[in-house]
Amino acid sequence: MASNDTDRVRAELEQPYDVVTRMFENLTVCGALNMLIRIGAMHKLPSDGTSIKAADLATAVNIDVTAIHRAMRVILVQGIATETGPDEYTHNQLSLALLPEAAGSFFLLCMDLSKTMGTLPEYFKTHAPEDLYDLTKSPFAFSVGKEGRSYYDVLNDDVDQRNIWNAALQLAEKNMPVRGMFPFESLKEQVEREPERAFVVDIGGGRGQSLLAIQKDCPGGFGGKLILQDLPIVIESLKPEEIPNIEATVHDLFTPQPVKNAHVYFFRRLLHDFYNPVCVEILKQTVSAMGPDSRLIVCDMLVPSRVTVGVPMQLYWLDLSLMLISGKEKTIEEFHEIFDAAGLELVKVYPSNVGETVMLETRLKRTE
């Protein structure tokens, strides 16, 4: 809250030149840190209480020492790493947290997307408006010279990049709420009465983080199955001990849902990866499997009708990033249209205490 207040005051006081320099300062910090991570310099900094001289660091990564001086100064002024003496450095808590095996994975993903943002002017000059909605003509595919393939097809070309993406998404997931919206625990009596029906089917559920969180309020799934569905590359990487009480199965969300009449079908942070017509196609595959009292719950962010100056930026930078890979955060009106086209109706919106994240409870459309 204090940070939001500070942003609002700054917006009132800053002059245009101040705004531009602040934006460029952020770009410079990102550029310096990206360079130092990718050339291996950040991994050469000691974390055992000793330090390394700039000249030795430059030799270790085979670049000119002045490049080390200049890049390190930029991150040091932001509190990333510690200068123990003139041109001599060591890790601190923040720099360790920004290594690729920690929050640095998310940072590197953001940097990759920022490269694509730099190509947006040329993309829009050379493409028809409708190309933006073509999965094989995304700005990302254009930026890397691989149009004709989707973002995820391109991503799978590079194992290292895919691993960075997986680590980044797992980190992001930890900062997105699951609990405190739809009351899964309220279905206890219903699930115990019909345990032969799956309790929750988590479509595209990654490494089971949502089902693990749901179990905190619903121990053992109240005797009903908790089913995790995702692609082979995800499911085959899971160990049983990582997903207790969860049945992991391979499923392509563009094919008919094999689990019939579950109590809940769950789509968390998935539909925002696609434009509206594709979302309708995806949902129809599950709608066909729903029973009369099945619930289909979507967890995503809602774009408000107007922008408020100084509010947290997460929703907006995420939405622009999704545009690069053929995705979109949506308004409540858009969700109404998607649900209606898929044969669903919205029952209730459950907000969270974190940003714009909500859960949308839907059911099969009732006929009058």
Tab-separated table of C-alpha atoms in Angstrom:
chain	number	residue	atom	x	y	z
A	1	MET	CA	0.000	0.000	0.000
A	2	ALA	CA	2.828	2.433	0.911
A	3	SER	CA	4.490	1.694	-2.432
A	4	ASN	CA	1.274	2.518	-4.300
A	5	ASP	CA	0.969	5.808	-2.414
A	6	THR	CA	4.575	6.646	-3.289
A	7	ASP	CA	3.901	5.941	-6.976
A	8	ARG	CA	0.864	8.234	-6.948
A	9	VAL	CA	2.820	11.073	-5.326
A	10	ARG	CA	5.662	10.609	-7.811
A	11	ALA	CA	3.209	10.715	-10.719
A	12	GLU	CA	1.950	14.058	-9.439
A	13	LEU	CA	5.402	15.582	-8.985
A	14	GLU	CA	7.528	14.220	-11.833
A	15	GLN	CA	8.269	16.315	-14.870
A	16	PRO	CA	8.339	14.642	-18.324
A	17	TYR	CA	12.154	14.629	-18.350
A	18	ASP	CA	12.149	12.899	-14.954
A	19	VAL	CA	9.803	10.237	-16.293
A	20	VAL	CA	12.021	9.546	-19.297
A	21	THR	CA	15.231	9.330	-17.253
A	22	ARG	CA	13.571	7.021	-14.700
A	23	MET	CA	12.412	4.694	-17.468
A	24	PHE	CA	15.879	4.657	-19.016
A	25	GLU	CA	17.461	4.014	-15.627
A	26	ASN	CA	15.308	0.896	-15.296
A	27	LEU	CA	16.265	-0.220	-18.807
A	28	THR	CA	19.941	0.293	-17.992
A	29	VAL	CA	19.786	-1.771	-14.813
A	30	CYS	CA	18.027	-4.554	-16.705
A	31	GLY	CA	20.565	-4.395	-19.532
A	32	ALA	CA	23.536	-4.552	-17.168
A	33	LEU	CA	22.126	-7.405	-15.095
A	34	ASN	CA	21.101	-9.359	-18.191
A	35	MET	CA	24.629	-9.046	-19.550
A	36	LEU	CA	26.282	-10.076	-16.288
A	37	ILE	CA	24.048	-13.121	-15.861
A	38	ARG	CA	24.286	-14.387	-19.424
A	39	ILE	CA	28.085	-14.067	-19.695
A	40	GLY	CA	28.442	-15.951	-16.406
A	41	ALA	CA	29.837	-13.070	-14.361
A	42	MET	CA	27.149	-13.247	-11.649
A	43	HIS	CA	28.036	-16.884	-10.998
A	44	LYS	CA	31.683	-15.917	-10.558
A	45	LEU	CA	30.928	-13.581	-7.655
A	46	PRO	CA	31.857	-15.239	-4.335
A	47	SER	CA	29.143	-16.044	-1.804
A	48	ASP	CA	31.452	-17.320	0.942
A	49	GLY	CA	32.398	-13.948	2.402
A	50	THR	CA	35.369	-13.388	0.101
A	51	SER	CA	35.442	-11.035	-2.891
A	52	ILE	CA	36.727	-10.876	-6.458
A	53	LYS	CA	38.524	-8.024	-8.198
A	54	ALA	CA	37.068	-6.595	-11.399
A	55	ALA	CA	40.194	-7.565	-13.352
A	56	ASP	CA	39.917	-11.196	-12.232
A	57	LEU	CA	36.196	-11.259	-12.991
A	58	ALA	CA	36.842	-9.865	-16.472
A	59	THR	CA	39.496	-12.522	-17.110
A	60	ALA	CA	37.186	-15.283	-15.883
A	61	VAL	CA	34.490	-14.354	-18.427
A	62	ASN	CA	36.884	-13.092	-21.125
A	63	ILE	CA	35.673	-9.500	-21.550
A	64	ASP	CA	37.277	-6.081	-21.186
A	65	VAL	CA	37.621	-5.000	-17.576
A	66	THR	CA	35.984	-1.627	-18.189
A	67	ALA	CA	32.805	-3.425	-19.282
A	68	ILE	CA	32.778	-5.123	-15.875
A	69	HIS	CA	33.392	-1.792	-14.111
A	70	ARG	CA	30.512	-0.072	-15.880
A	71	ALA	CA	27.941	-2.860	-15.663
A	72	MET	CA	28.708	-3.563	-12.006
A	73	ARG	CA	28.352	0.105	-11.082
A	74	VAL	CA	24.855	0.134	-12.544
A	75	ILE	CA	23.648	-2.834	-10.499
A	76	LEU	CA	25.575	-1.874	-7.354
A	77	VAL	CA	23.754	1.449	-7.094
A	78	GLN	CA	20.534	-0.591	-7.022
A	79	GLY	CA	21.787	-2.732	-4.152
A	80	ILE	CA	22.475	-5.771	-6.347
A	81	ALA	CA	25.777	-7.299	-5.085
A	82	THR	CA	28.194	-5.490	-2.740
A	83	GLU	CA	31.355	-3.523	-3.464
A	84	THR	CA	33.878	-4.558	-0.787
A	85	GLY	CA	36.613	-2.227	-2.032
A	86	PRO	CA	37.462	-0.225	-5.161
A	87	ASP	CA	36.381	-2.409	-8.100
A	88	GLU	CA	36.050	-5.484	-5.871
A	89	TYR	CA	32.776	-7.359	-5.426
A	90	THR	CA	30.886	-10.082	-3.587
A	91	HIS	CA	27.358	-11.444	-3.551
A	92	ASN	CA	24.665	-10.187	-1.223
A	93	GLN	CA	21.176	-11.576	-0.599
A	94	LEU	CA	19.631	-9.690	-3.503
A	95	SER	CA	22.230	-10.690	-6.091
A	96	LEU	CA	21.980	-14.326	-4.991
A	97	ALA	CA	18.190	-14.135	-5.324
A	98	LEU	CA	18.595	-12.863	-8.886
A	99	LEU	CA	20.637	-15.831	-10.122
A	100	PRO	CA	18.904	-17.952	-12.797
A	101	GLU	CA	18.259	-20.803	-10.364
A	102	ALA	CA	16.191	-18.363	-8.285
A	103	ALA	CA	14.272	-15.224	-9.327
A	104	GLY	CA	16.746	-14.667	-12.147
A	105	SER	CA	14.853	-17.172	-14.293
A	106	PHE	CA	11.832	-14.889	-14.305
A	107	PHE	CA	14.061	-11.893	-14.984
A	108	LEU	CA	15.631	-13.619	-18.003
A	109	LEU	CA	12.192	-14.519	-19.369
A	110	CYS	CA	11.169	-10.872	-19.028
A	111	MET	CA	14.325	-9.810	-20.849
A	112	ASP	CA	13.575	-12.200	-23.718
A	113	LEU	CA	10.083	-10.736	-24.017
A	114	SER	CA	11.480	-7.203	-23.873
A	115	LYS	CA	13.558	-7.978	-26.968
A	116	THR	CA	10.318	-8.812	-28.757
A	117	MET	CA	8.773	-5.565	-27.542
A	118	GLY	CA	11.569	-3.743	-29.317
A	119	THR	CA	10.406	-5.264	-32.624
A	120	LEU	CA	6.731	-4.294	-32.232
A	121	PRO	CA	6.911	-1.173	-34.436
A	122	GLU	CA	8.312	-3.207	-37.337
A	123	TYR	CA	5.848	-6.043	-36.661
A	124	PHE	CA	2.804	-3.802	-36.909
A	125	LYS	CA	4.185	-1.980	-39.967
A	126	THR	CA	4.573	-5.278	-41.834
A	127	HIS	CA	1.516	-7.251	-40.699
A	128	ALA	CA	-2.222	-7.030	-41.233
A	129	PRO	CA	-4.284	-6.276	-38.088
A	130	GLU	CA	-5.752	-9.787	-38.045
A	131	ASP	CA	-2.271	-11.367	-37.960
A	132	LEU	CA	-2.058	-10.563	-34.259
A	133	TYR	CA	-4.671	-13.267	-33.609
A	134	ASP	CA	-2.863	-15.941	-35.610
A	135	LEU	CA	-0.942	-18.266	-33.275
A	136	THR	CA	1.687	-18.800	-35.978
A	137	LYS	CA	2.208	-15.078	-36.640
A	138	SER	CA	2.809	-13.824	-33.127
A	139	PRO	CA	5.162	-10.893	-32.496
A	140	PHE	CA	7.492	-13.323	-30.712
A	141	ALA	CA	7.707	-15.692	-33.694
A	142	PHE	CA	8.349	-12.671	-35.950
A	143	SER	CA	11.091	-11.338	-33.674
A	144	VAL	CA	13.088	-14.592	-33.822
A	145	GLY	CA	12.458	-15.239	-37.515
A	146	LYS	CA	10.221	-18.283	-36.974
A	147	GLU	CA	6.795	-17.259	-38.213
A	148	GLY	CA	4.631	-20.210	-39.110
A	149	ARG	CA	5.063	-21.736	-35.654
A	150	SER	CA	3.478	-20.961	-32.305
A	151	TYR	CA	5.360	-19.480	-29.365
A	152	TYR	CA	5.398	-22.819	-27.531
A	153	ASP	CA	6.656	-24.686	-30.605
A	154	VAL	CA	9.554	-22.250	-30.864
A	155	LEU	CA	10.199	-22.401	-27.118
A	156	ASN	CA	10.583	-26.172	-27.248
A	157	ASP	CA	13.427	-25.830	-29.776
A	158	ASP	CA	15.812	-24.744	-27.033
A	159	VAL	CA	15.968	-26.940	-23.933
A	160	ASP	CA	17.797	-24.285	-21.906
A	161	GLN	CA	15.206	-21.643	-22.758
A	162	ARG	CA	12.377	-24.060	-21.972
A	163	ASN	CA	13.951	-24.788	-18.583
A	164	ILE	CA	14.230	-21.059	-17.877
A	165	TRP	CA	10.572	-20.668	-18.869
A	166	ASN	CA	9.485	-23.541	-16.599
A	167	ALA	CA	11.443	-22.176	-13.638
A	168	ALA	CA	10.113	-18.669	-14.241
A	169	LEU	CA	6.514	-19.830	-14.370
A	170	GLN	CA	6.904	-21.852	-11.190
A	171	LEU	CA	8.267	-18.756	-9.462
A	172	ALA	CA	5.404	-16.622	-10.771
A	173	GLU	CA	2.862	-19.227	-9.645
A	174	LYS	CA	4.088	-18.930	-6.060
A	175	ASN	CA	3.142	-15.244	-6.136
A	176	MET	CA	-0.360	-15.843	-7.528
A	177	PRO	CA	-3.145	-16.851	-5.124
A	178	VAL	CA	-5.113	-20.112	-5.240
A	179	ARG	CA	-6.828	-20.076	-1.866
A	180	GLY	CA	-9.185	-17.453	-0.503
A	181	MET	CA	-11.510	-17.234	-3.511
A	182	PHE	CA	-13.851	-20.074	-4.483
A	183	PRO	CA	-14.570	-22.109	-1.291
A	184	PHE	CA	-13.614	-25.611	-2.446
A	185	GLU	CA	-14.146	-26.815	1.121
A	186	SER	CA	-17.858	-26.005	0.810
A	187	LEU	CA	-18.212	-29.013	-1.528
A	188	LYS	CA	-17.219	-31.501	1.209
A	189	GLU	CA	-20.693	-32.971	1.678
A	190	GLN	CA	-21.311	-33.227	-2.072
A	191	VAL	CA	-17.980	-34.958	-2.742
A	192	GLU	CA	-18.355	-37.383	0.157
A	193	ARG	CA	-21.853	-38.252	-1.073
A	194	GLU	CA	-20.551	-39.058	-4.580
A	195	PRO	CA	-16.868	-40.017	-4.198
A	196	GLU	CA	-16.926	-41.990	-7.450
A	197	ARG	CA	-16.927	-38.634	-9.269
A	198	ALA	CA	-13.602	-36.813	-9.534
A	199	PHE	CA	-13.451	-33.895	-7.106
A	200	VAL	CA	-11.217	-31.486	-9.082
A	201	VAL	CA	-9.801	-31.905	-12.592
A	202	ASP	CA	-7.033	-29.323	-13.025
A	203	ILE	CA	-6.606	-28.813	-16.778
A	204	GLY	CA	-3.145	-27.598	-17.788
A	205	GLY	CA	-2.264	-27.627	-14.108
A	206	GLY	CA	1.515	-27.701	-14.488
A	207	ARG	CA	3.265	-29.283	-11.530
A	208	GLY	CA	0.134	-29.600	-9.395
A	209	GLN	CA	0.632	-26.410	-7.395
A	210	SER	CA	-3.093	-25.598	-7.414
A	211	LEU	CA	-4.217	-29.055	-6.295
A	212	LEU	CA	-1.593	-29.028	-3.544
A	213	ALA	CA	-2.950	-25.698	-2.329
A	214	ILE	CA	-6.573	-26.887	-2.510
A	215	GLN	CA	-5.688	-29.879	-0.308
A	216	LYS	CA	-4.800	-27.502	2.520
A	217	ASP	CA	-8.496	-26.682	2.788
A	218	CYS	CA	-9.747	-30.067	1.531
A	219	PRO	CA	-7.609	-32.814	3.120
A	220	GLY	CA	-7.256	-35.783	0.799
A	221	GLY	CA	-9.821	-34.284	-1.540
A	222	PHE	CA	-12.590	-35.518	0.806
A	223	GLY	CA	-12.195	-38.976	-0.732
A	224	GLY	CA	-12.657	-37.769	-4.317
A	225	LYS	CA	-9.959	-37.897	-6.968
A	226	LEU	CA	-7.736	-34.884	-7.595
A	227	ILE	CA	-6.684	-35.184	-11.234
A	228	LEU	CA	-3.848	-33.194	-12.777
A	229	GLN	CA	-3.785	-32.915	-16.574
A	230	ASP	CA	-0.983	-31.535	-18.733
A	231	LEU	CA	1.268	-32.381	-21.658
A	232	PRO	CA	3.793	-35.272	-21.550
A	233	ILE	CA	6.790	-32.916	-21.141
A	234	VAL	CA	5.287	-31.779	-17.817
A	235	ILE	CA	3.662	-34.952	-16.498
A	236	GLU	CA	6.685	-37.161	-17.198
A	237	SER	CA	8.930	-34.826	-15.183
A	238	LEU	CA	6.877	-35.227	-11.990
A	239	LYS	CA	7.794	-37.512	-9.098
A	240	PRO	CA	4.995	-39.143	-7.067
A	241	GLU	CA	6.293	-37.637	-3.840
A	242	GLU	CA	5.931	-34.152	-5.330
A	243	ILE	CA	2.182	-34.562	-5.843
A	244	PRO	CA	0.691	-36.542	-2.940
A	245	ASN	CA	-2.956	-37.612	-3.383
A	246	ILE	CA	-2.889	-36.359	-6.980
A	247	GLU	CA	-3.414	-38.481	-10.091
A	248	ALA	CA	-1.252	-37.073	-12.899
A	249	THR	CA	-2.445	-37.790	-16.446
A	250	VAL	CA	-1.488	-36.696	-19.945
A	251	HIS	CA	-4.145	-34.642	-21.709
A	252	ASP	CA	-4.203	-32.201	-24.629
A	253	LEU	CA	-6.698	-29.472	-23.772
A	254	PHE	CA	-7.675	-29.172	-27.446
A	255	THR	CA	-9.112	-32.709	-27.344
A	256	PRO	CA	-12.300	-33.949	-25.618
A	257	GLN	CA	-12.129	-34.104	-21.824
A	258	PRO	CA	-11.887	-37.802	-20.829
A	259	VAL	CA	-13.006	-37.330	-17.196
A	260	LYS	CA	-16.789	-37.171	-17.170
A	261	ASN	CA	-19.116	-35.562	-14.616
A	262	ALA	CA	-16.455	-34.238	-12.231
A	263	HIS	CA	-17.524	-31.987	-9.396
A	264	VAL	CA	-15.107	-29.256	-10.548
A	265	TYR	CA	-13.150	-28.581	-13.728
A	266	PHE	CA	-10.440	-26.023	-13.042
A	267	PHE	CA	-8.619	-23.697	-15.470
A	268	ARG	CA	-6.044	-21.588	-13.645
A	269	ARG	CA	-3.912	-19.026	-15.468
A	270	LEU	CA	-4.489	-20.874	-18.720
A	271	LEU	CA	-7.111	-19.041	-20.768
A	272	HIS	CA	-5.055	-15.848	-20.662
A	273	ASP	CA	-2.567	-17.630	-22.948
A	274	PHE	CA	-5.108	-17.501	-25.794
A	275	TYR	CA	-7.412	-15.130	-27.626
A	276	ASN	CA	-11.172	-15.406	-27.159
A	277	PRO	CA	-12.076	-17.753	-30.065
A	278	VAL	CA	-9.414	-20.245	-28.957
A	279	CYS	CA	-10.694	-20.048	-25.374
A	280	VAL	CA	-14.169	-21.000	-26.615
A	281	GLU	CA	-12.690	-23.981	-28.467
A	282	ILE	CA	-10.802	-25.098	-25.340
A	283	LEU	CA	-13.789	-24.781	-23.025
A	284	LYS	CA	-16.104	-26.680	-25.356
A	285	GLN	CA	-13.846	-29.728	-25.008
A	286	THR	CA	-14.635	-29.792	-21.275
A	287	VAL	CA	-18.240	-28.573	-21.433
A	288	SER	CA	-19.082	-31.788	-23.276
A	289	ALA	CA	-17.920	-33.786	-20.230
A	290	MET	CA	-19.769	-31.796	-17.561
A	291	GLY	CA	-22.672	-33.164	-15.574
A	292	PRO	CA	-25.781	-31.213	-14.508
A	293	ASP	CA	-24.177	-29.912	-11.291
A	294	SER	CA	-20.544	-29.821	-12.436
A	295	ARG	CA	-18.760	-26.533	-11.940
A	296	LEU	CA	-16.185	-25.084	-14.319
A	297	ILE	CA	-13.981	-22.563	-12.539
A	298	VAL	CA	-11.642	-20.151	-14.280
A	299	CYS	CA	-8.905	-18.400	-12.281
A	300	ASP	CA	-7.379	-15.436	-14.069
A	301	MET	CA	-6.972	-11.678	-13.781
A	302	LEU	CA	-9.784	-9.303	-14.718
A	303	VAL	CA	-8.993	-6.159	-16.689
A	304	PRO	CA	-10.943	-3.263	-15.120
A	305	SER	CA	-13.030	-0.943	-17.266
A	306	ARG	CA	-10.697	2.005	-16.566
A	307	VAL	CA	-7.052	2.450	-15.607
A	308	THR	CA	-6.209	4.044	-12.259
A	309	VAL	CA	-2.936	5.979	-12.033
A	310	GLY	CA	-0.488	4.516	-9.525
A	311	VAL	CA	-2.053	1.069	-9.086
A	312	PRO	CA	0.222	-1.996	-9.288
A	313	MET	CA	1.446	-2.573	-12.856
A	314	GLN	CA	1.420	-6.367	-12.842
A	315	LEU	CA	-1.839	-6.843	-14.741
A	316	TYR	CA	-0.847	-4.402	-17.470
A	317	TRP	CA	2.717	-5.515	-18.116
A	318	LEU	CA	1.535	-9.105	-18.096
A	319	ASP	CA	-1.201	-8.348	-20.617
A	320	LEU	CA	1.239	-6.617	-22.983
A	321	SER	CA	3.660	-9.539	-22.612
A	322	LEU	CA	0.862	-11.976	-23.452
A	323	MET	CA	0.178	-10.029	-26.640
A	324	LEU	CA	3.661	-11.029	-27.795
A	325	ILE	CA	2.798	-14.734	-27.588
A	326	SER	CA	-0.858	-14.645	-28.747
A	327	GLY	CA	-2.467	-14.321	-25.313
A	328	LYS	CA	-4.643	-11.749	-23.564
A	329	GLU	CA	-5.928	-10.812	-20.115
A	330	LYS	CA	-9.689	-10.264	-20.364
A	331	THR	CA	-12.516	-8.083	-19.091
A	332	ILE	CA	-15.587	-9.507	-17.377
A	333	GLU	CA	-17.566	-8.674	-20.529
A	334	GLU	CA	-15.202	-10.785	-22.622
A	335	PHE	CA	-15.559	-13.691	-20.214
A	336	HIS	CA	-19.339	-13.441	-20.466
A	337	GLU	CA	-19.054	-13.706	-24.263
A	338	ILE	CA	-16.627	-16.639	-24.060
A	339	PHE	CA	-18.783	-18.534	-21.571
A	340	ASP	CA	-21.952	-17.945	-23.563
A	341	ALA	CA	-20.339	-19.194	-26.786
A	342	ALA	CA	-19.049	-22.308	-25.002
A	343	GLY	CA	-22.429	-23.188	-23.491
A	344	LEU	CA	-21.751	-21.908	-19.972
A	345	GLU	CA	-23.179	-19.245	-17.714
A	346	LEU	CA	-21.413	-17.272	-15.013
A	347	VAL	CA	-22.663	-18.021	-11.500
A	348	LYS	CA	-20.412	-15.872	-9.326
A	349	VAL	CA	-17.158	-13.905	-9.283
A	350	TYR	CA	-14.853	-14.587	-6.320
A	351	PRO	CA	-12.213	-11.842	-5.924
A	352	SER	CA	-8.899	-12.301	-4.128
A	353	ASN	CA	-6.972	-10.002	-1.840
A	354	VAL	CA	-4.086	-9.967	-4.315
A	355	GLY	CA	-4.277	-7.640	-7.316
A	356	GLU	CA	-6.898	-8.358	-9.964
A	357	THR	CA	-6.953	-12.161	-9.644
A	358	VAL	CA	-10.437	-13.715	-9.433
A	359	MET	CA	-12.150	-17.071	-9.704
A	360	LEU	CA	-15.147	-17.253	-12.015
A	361	GLU	CA	-17.615	-20.013	-11.154
A	362	THR	CA	-19.631	-21.243	-14.142
A	363	ARG	CA	-22.090	-24.051	-14.858
A	364	LEU	CA	-23.823	-25.450	-17.907
A	365	LYS	CA	-26.147	-22.906	-19.461
A	366	ARG	CA	-29.702	-23.443	-18.265
A	367	THR	CA	-32.428	-23.694	-20.879
A	368	GLU	CA	-35.591	-21.748	-20.147
